[in-house]
Coordinates of C-alpha atoms and ligand atoms in Angstrom, one line a residue:
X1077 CA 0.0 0.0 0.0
X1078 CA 1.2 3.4 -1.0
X1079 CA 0.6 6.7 0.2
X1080 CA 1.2 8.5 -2.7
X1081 CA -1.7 6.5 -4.8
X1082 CA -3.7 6.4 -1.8
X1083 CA -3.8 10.2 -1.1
X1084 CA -4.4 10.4 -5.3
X1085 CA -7.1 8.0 -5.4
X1086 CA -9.2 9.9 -2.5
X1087 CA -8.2 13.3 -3.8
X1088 CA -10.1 12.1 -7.2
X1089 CA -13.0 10.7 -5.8
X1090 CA -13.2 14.1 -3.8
X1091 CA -12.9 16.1 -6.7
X1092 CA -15.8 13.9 -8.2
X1093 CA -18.2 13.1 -5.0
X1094 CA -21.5 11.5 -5.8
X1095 CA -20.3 11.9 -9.6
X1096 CA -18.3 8.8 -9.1
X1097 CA -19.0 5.3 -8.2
X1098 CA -16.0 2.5 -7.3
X1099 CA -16.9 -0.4 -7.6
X1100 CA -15.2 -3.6 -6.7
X1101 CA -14.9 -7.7 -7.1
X1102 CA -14.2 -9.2 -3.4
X1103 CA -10.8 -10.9 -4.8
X1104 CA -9.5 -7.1 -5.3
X1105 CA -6.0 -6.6 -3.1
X1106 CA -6.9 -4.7 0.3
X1107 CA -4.6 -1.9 -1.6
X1108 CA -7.8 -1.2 -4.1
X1109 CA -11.1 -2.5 -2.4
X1110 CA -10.3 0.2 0.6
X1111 CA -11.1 2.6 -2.0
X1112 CA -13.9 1.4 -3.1
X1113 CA -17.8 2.0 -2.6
X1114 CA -19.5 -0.7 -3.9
X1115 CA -18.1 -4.3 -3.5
X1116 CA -19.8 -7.8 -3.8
X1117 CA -19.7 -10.8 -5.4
X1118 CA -20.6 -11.2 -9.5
X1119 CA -24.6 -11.5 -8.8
X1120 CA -24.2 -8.6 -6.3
X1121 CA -22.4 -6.6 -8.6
X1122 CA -24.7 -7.1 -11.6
X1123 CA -27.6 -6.3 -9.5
X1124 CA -26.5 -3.3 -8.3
X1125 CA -25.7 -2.0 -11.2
X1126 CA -29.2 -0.6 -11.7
X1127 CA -29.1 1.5 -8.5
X1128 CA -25.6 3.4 -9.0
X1129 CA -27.0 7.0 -10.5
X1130 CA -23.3 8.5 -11.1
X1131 CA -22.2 9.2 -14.4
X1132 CA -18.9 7.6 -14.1
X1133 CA -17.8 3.8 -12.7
X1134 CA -14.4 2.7 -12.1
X1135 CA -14.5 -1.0 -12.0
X1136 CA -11.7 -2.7 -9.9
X1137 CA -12.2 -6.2 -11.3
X1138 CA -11.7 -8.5 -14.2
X1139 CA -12.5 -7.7 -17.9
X1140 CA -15.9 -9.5 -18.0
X1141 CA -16.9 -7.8 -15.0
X1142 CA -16.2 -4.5 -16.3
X1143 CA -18.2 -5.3 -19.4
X1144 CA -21.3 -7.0 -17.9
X1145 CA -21.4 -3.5 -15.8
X1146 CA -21.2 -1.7 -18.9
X1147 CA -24.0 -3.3 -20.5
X1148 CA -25.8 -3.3 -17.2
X1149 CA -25.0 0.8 -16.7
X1150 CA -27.9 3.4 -17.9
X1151 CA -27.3 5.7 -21.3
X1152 CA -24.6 8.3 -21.4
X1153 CA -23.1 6.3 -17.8
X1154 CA -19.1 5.6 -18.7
X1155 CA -17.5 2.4 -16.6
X1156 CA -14.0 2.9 -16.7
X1157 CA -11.6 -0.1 -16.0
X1158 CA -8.1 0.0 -14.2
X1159 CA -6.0 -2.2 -16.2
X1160 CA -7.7 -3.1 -19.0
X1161 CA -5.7 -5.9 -20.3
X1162 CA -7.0 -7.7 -16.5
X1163 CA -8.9 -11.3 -18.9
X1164 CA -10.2 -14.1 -16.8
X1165 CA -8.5 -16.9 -18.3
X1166 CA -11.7 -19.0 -17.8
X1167 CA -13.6 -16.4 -19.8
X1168 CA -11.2 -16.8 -22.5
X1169 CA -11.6 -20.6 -22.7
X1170 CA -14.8 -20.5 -24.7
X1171 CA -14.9 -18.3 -27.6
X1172 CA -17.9 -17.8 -30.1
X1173 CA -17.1 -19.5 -32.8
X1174 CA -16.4 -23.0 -31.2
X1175 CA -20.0 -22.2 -29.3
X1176 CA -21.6 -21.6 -32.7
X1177 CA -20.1 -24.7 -34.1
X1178 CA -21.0 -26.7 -31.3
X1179 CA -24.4 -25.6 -30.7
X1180 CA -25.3 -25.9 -34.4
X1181 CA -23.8 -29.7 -34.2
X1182 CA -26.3 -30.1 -30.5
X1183 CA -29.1 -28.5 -32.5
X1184 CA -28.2 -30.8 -35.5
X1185 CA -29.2 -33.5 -33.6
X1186 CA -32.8 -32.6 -33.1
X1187 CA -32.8 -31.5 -30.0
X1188 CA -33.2 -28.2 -28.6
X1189 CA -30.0 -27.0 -26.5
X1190 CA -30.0 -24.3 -24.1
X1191 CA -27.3 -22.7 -23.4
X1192 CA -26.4 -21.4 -19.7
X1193 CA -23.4 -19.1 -19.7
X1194 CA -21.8 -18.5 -16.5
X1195 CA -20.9 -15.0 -16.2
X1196 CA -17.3 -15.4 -16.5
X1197 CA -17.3 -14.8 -20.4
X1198 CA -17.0 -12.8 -23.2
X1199 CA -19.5 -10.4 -24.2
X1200 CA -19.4 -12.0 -27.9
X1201 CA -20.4 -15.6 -25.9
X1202 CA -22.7 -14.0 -24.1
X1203 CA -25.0 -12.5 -27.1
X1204 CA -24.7 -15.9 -28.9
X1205 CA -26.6 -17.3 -25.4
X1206 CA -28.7 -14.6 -25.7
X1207 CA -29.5 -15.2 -29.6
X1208 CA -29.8 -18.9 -28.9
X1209 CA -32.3 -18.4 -26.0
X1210 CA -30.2 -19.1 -23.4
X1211 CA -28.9 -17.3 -20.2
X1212 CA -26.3 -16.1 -18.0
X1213 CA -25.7 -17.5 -14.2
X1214 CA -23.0 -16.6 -11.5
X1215 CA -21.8 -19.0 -8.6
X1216 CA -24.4 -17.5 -6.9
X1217 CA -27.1 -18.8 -8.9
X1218 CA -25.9 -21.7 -10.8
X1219 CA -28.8 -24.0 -9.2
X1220 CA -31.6 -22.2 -9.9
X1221 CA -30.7 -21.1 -13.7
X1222 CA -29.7 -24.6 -14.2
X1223 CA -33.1 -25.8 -13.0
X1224 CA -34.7 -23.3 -15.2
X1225 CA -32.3 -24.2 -18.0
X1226 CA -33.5 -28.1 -17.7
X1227 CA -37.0 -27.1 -18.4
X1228 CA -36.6 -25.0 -21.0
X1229 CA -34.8 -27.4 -23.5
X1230 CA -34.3 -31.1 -24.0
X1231 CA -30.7 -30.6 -22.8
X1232 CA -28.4 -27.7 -21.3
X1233 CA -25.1 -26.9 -22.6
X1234 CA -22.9 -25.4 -19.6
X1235 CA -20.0 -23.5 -20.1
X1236 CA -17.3 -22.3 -19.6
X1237 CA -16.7 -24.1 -15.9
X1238 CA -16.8 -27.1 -16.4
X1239 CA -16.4 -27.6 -12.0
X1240 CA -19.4 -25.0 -11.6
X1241 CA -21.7 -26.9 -13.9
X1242 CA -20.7 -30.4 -12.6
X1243 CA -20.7 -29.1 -9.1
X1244 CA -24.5 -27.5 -9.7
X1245 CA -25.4 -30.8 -11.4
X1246 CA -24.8 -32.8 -8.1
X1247 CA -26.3 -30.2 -6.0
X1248 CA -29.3 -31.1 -8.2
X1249 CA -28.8 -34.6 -8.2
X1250 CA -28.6 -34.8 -11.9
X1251 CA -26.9 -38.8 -12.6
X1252 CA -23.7 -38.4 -14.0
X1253 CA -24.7 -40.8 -16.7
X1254 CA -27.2 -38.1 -17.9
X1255 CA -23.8 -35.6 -18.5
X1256 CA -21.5 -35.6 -21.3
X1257 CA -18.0 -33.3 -20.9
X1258 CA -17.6 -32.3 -24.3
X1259 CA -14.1 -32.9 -26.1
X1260 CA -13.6 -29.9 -28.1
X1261 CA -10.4 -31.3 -29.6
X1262 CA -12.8 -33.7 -31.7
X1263 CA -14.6 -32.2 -34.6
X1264 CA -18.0 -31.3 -34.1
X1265 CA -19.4 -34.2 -36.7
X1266 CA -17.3 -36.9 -34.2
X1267 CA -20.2 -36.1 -31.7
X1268 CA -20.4 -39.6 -29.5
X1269 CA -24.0 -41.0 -29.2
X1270 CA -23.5 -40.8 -25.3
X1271 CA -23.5 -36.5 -26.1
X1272 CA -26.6 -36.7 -27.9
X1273 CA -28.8 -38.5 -25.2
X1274 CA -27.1 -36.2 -22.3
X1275 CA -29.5 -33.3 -20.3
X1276 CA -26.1 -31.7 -19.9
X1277 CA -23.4 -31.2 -21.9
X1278 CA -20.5 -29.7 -20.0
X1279 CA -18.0 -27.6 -21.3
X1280 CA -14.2 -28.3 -20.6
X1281 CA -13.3 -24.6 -19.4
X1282 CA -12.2 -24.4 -15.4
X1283 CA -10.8 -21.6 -13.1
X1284 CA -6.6 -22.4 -12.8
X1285 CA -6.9 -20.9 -9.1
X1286 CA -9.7 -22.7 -8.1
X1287 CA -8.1 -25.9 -9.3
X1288 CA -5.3 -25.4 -7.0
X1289 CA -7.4 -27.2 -4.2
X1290 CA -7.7 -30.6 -3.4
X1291 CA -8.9 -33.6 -1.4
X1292 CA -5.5 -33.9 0.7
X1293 CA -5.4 -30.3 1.6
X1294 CA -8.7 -31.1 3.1
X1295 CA -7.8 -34.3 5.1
X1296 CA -4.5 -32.1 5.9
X1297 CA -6.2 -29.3 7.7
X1298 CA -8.2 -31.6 9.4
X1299 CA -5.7 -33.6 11.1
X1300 CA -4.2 -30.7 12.0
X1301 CA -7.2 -28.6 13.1
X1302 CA -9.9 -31.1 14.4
X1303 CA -13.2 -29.7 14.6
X1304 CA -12.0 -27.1 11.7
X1305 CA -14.4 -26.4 9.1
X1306 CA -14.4 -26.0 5.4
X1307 CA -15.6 -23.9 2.9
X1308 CA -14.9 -23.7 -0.8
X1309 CA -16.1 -22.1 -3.9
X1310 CA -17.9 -24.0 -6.2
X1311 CA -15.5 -23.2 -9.3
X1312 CA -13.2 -25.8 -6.9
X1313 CA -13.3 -29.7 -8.5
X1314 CA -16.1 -31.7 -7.0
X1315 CA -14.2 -33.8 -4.8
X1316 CA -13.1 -30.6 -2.9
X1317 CA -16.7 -29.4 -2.3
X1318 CA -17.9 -33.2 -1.3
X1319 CA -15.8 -33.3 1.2
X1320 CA -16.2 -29.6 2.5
X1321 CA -18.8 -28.3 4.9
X1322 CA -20.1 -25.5 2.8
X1323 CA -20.1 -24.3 -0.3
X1324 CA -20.7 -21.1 -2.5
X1325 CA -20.2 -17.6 -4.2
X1326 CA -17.5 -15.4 -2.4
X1327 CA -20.2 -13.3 -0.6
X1328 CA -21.9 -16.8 0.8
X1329 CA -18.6 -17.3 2.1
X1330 CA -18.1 -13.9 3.8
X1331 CA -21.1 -14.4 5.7
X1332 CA -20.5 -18.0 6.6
X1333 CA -17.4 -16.2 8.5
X1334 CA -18.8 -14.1 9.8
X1335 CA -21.7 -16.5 11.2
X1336 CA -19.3 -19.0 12.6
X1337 CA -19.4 -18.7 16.6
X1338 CA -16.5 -17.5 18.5
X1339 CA -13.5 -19.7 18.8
X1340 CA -14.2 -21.5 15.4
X1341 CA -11.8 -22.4 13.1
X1342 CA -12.4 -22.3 9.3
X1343 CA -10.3 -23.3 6.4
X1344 CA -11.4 -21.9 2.9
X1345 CA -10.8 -22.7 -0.7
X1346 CA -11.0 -19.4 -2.4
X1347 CA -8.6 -16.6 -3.6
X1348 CA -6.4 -15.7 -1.4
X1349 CA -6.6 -12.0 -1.3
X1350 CA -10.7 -12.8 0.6
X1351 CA -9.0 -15.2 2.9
X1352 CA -6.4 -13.1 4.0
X1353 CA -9.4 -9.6 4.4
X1354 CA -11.0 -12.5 6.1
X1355 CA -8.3 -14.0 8.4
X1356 CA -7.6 -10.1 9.3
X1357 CA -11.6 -9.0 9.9
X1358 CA -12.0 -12.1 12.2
X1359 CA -8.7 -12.2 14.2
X1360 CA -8.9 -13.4 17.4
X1361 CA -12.7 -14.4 17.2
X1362 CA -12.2 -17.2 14.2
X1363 CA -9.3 -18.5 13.1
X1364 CA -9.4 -18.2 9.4
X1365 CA -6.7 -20.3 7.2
X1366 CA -6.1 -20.6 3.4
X1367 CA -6.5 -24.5 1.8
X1368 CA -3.7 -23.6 0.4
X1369 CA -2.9 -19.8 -1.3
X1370 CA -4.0 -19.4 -4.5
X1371 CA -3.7 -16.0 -6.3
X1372 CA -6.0 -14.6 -9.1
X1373 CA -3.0 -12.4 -11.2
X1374 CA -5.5 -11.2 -13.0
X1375 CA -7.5 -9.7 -10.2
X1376 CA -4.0 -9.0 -9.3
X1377 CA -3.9 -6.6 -12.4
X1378 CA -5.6 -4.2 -11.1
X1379 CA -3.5 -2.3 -8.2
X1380 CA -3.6 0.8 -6.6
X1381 CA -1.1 2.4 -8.8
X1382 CA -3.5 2.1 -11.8
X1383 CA -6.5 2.8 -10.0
X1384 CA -4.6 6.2 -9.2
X1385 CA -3.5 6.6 -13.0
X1386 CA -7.4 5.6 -13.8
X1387 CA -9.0 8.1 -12.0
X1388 CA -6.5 11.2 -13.3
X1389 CA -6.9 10.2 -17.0
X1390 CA -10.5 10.1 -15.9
X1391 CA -10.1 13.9 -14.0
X1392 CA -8.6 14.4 -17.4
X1393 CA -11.4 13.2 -19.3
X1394 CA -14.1 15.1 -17.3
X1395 CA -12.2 18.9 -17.6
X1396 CA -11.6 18.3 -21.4
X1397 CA -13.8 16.0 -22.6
X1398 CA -11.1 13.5 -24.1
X1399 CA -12.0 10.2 -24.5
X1400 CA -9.8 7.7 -21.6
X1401 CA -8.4 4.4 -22.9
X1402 CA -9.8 3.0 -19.6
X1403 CA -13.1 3.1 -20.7
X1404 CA -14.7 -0.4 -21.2
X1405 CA -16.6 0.0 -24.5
X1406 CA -19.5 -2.3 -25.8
X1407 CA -19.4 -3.4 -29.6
X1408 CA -23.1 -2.2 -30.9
X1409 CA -24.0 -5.6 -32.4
X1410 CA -23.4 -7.6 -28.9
X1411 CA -25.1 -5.0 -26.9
X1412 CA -28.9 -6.3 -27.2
X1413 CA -28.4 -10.1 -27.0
X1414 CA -25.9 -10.3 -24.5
X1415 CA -28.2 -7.9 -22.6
X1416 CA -30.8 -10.5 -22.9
X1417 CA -28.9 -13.0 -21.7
X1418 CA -28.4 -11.4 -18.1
X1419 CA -31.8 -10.3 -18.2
X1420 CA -33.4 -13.7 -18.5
X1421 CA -30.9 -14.5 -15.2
X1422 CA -32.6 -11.8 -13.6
X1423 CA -35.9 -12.9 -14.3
X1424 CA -35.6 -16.3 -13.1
X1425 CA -33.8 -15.1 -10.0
X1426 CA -35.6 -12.3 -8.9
Ligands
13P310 P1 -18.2 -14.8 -7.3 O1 -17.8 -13.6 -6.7 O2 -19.4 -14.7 -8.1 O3 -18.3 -16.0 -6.3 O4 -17.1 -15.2 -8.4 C1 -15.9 -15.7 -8.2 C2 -14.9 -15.5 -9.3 O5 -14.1 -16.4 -9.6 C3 -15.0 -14.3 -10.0 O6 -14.1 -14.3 -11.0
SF4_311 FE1 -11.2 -15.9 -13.6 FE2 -10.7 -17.7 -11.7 FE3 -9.5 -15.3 -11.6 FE4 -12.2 -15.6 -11.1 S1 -10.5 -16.4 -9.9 S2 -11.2 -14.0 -12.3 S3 -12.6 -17.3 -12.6 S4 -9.2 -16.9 -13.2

């Protein structure tokens, strides 16, 4: 943490006031979410896009995140991203040609395939769900859009997270023989017969920090903490979160914390920079622990450095009316279907 940025940062929201809204993702270095005031979890953040009235956003996130809130903001509202190189490697496992190619092989098949997008993903794979009739979904909500997914089609194609959906799946209780992980190394025409009778065809994308965690960590911490408890997120592989004692979006897991009685222990398989805000929030009433650290360096793109540079090029912006390259800018021919896609989430989870 720097004084310097810190003092530039606060000078520039003063100079803006209620012209300005930060917003932040939860996995954001204590460095950057101190400055914000908006933080949450994707769903949260989504949500509450509606209510922010300034004209201007800084998002301190990931690309996507940026982008949904940009689609999400009203007319004439700019979001403005930090470091906007910051990609979600998951996001950037699926792109829209392989979905149009795969889809159109599902749909070849005479069924009709919906398509649930979790909200890690491109704008361009978003407004292909949307055009398709599908819908967006965050760890937050993964159950209930995959439930509504199930009865919209004869099948549901999950992607990218291929944890998330298999994860959801088995919080449903969908058999495993009624899922098919797709290999998108095979040419769509090599289709096995076992992917045309699946409900859900699962997408091989995953999170590379969440699949830091495993079983033995778990059994580990145990031994070593009895009584401990666990709690992961459910972009974590399945065996993690069968053996953990809770599961779910990074806001479900702040308030598990926070719910846990004094003197508890409680190990958690999530980002580190949340464990550690955790670990420091709770100290000496729960004793909070890592599964093991895992960083997000592309959350970690965004530091307070160029928050500070963001918000002068955005003082900039506002005296001369210069366009900032930190502004997060939606291609026209995305902007409705990708738009429906989130708004179909927030219909069925209202
Ligand atoms: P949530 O905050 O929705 O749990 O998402 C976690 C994540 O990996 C965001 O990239
Ligand atoms: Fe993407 Fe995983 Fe980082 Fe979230 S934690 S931004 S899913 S790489």
């Amino acid at each position: 943490m720097s004084e310097e940025f810190f003092e530039t940062i606060e000078e520039g929201r003063r100079y803006f006031g209620s012209r300005l809204t930060v917003m932040g993702h939860h996995y954001q270095e204590e460095a950057v979410i101190r400055h914000t005031d908006l933080r949450g979890d994707s769903l949260e953040l989504a949500r509450r896009t509606a209510t922010v009235e300034s004209p201007y956003i800084i998002f301190c996130g990931v690309y996507f995140m940026a982008e949904s809130t940009a689609l999400l903001a009203r007319p004439g509202q700019e979001v403005h991203l930090p470091e906007p190189s910051a990609e979600c490697s998951m996001a950037l496992m699926s792109s829209p040609e392989r979905l149009e190619q795969v889809l159109e092989d599902l749909n070849g098949l005479g069924r009709r395939v919906i398509p649930l997008v979790y909200i890690n993903s491109t704008l361009a794979v978003k407004a292909l769900v949307g055009s398709h009739h599908g819908a967006t979904c965050t760890s937050a909500n993964a159950e209930k859009m995959l439930t509504w997914a199930l009865k919209e089609g004869d099948a549901v194609l999950f992607l990218p997270d291929k944890n998330l959906g298999a994860n959801t799946a088995n919080r449903l209780g969908l058999p495993e023989e009624d899922r098919f992980l797709l290999n998108l190394k095979n040419k769509p025409e090599s289709l096995p017969a076992a992917a045309a009778r699946a409900r859900l065809l699962l997408w091989p994308g995953f999170c590379s920090i969440h699949t830091r965690f495993h079983l033995r960590q778990i059994e580990r911490v145990r031994a070593e903490h009895p009584g401990i408890k666990v709690v992961a997120h459910p972009e974590c592989p399945p065996v993690v979160l069968k053996a953990a004692d809770a599961v779910g979006s990074t806001s479900f897991i702040i308030r598990y914390v926070e719910e846990l009685p004094a003197g508890a222990s409680v190990a958690i398989g999530t980002e580190i920079n949340l464990v550690e805000r955790l670990a420091a929030q709770h100290r000496g009433r729960v004793k909070v622990l890592p599964l093991v650290e895992s960083a997000c360096t592309h959350m970690a793109q965004t530091t307070e450095e160029r928050l500070a540079a963001s918000l002068k090029a955005l003082i900039h912006r506002d005296q001369n009316g210069e366009p900032s390259s930190f502004e997060v800018r939606i291609a026209d021919a995305w902007r409705e279907p990708a738009k429906a896609a989130l708004e179909r989430m927030f219909e069925v989870c209202r």
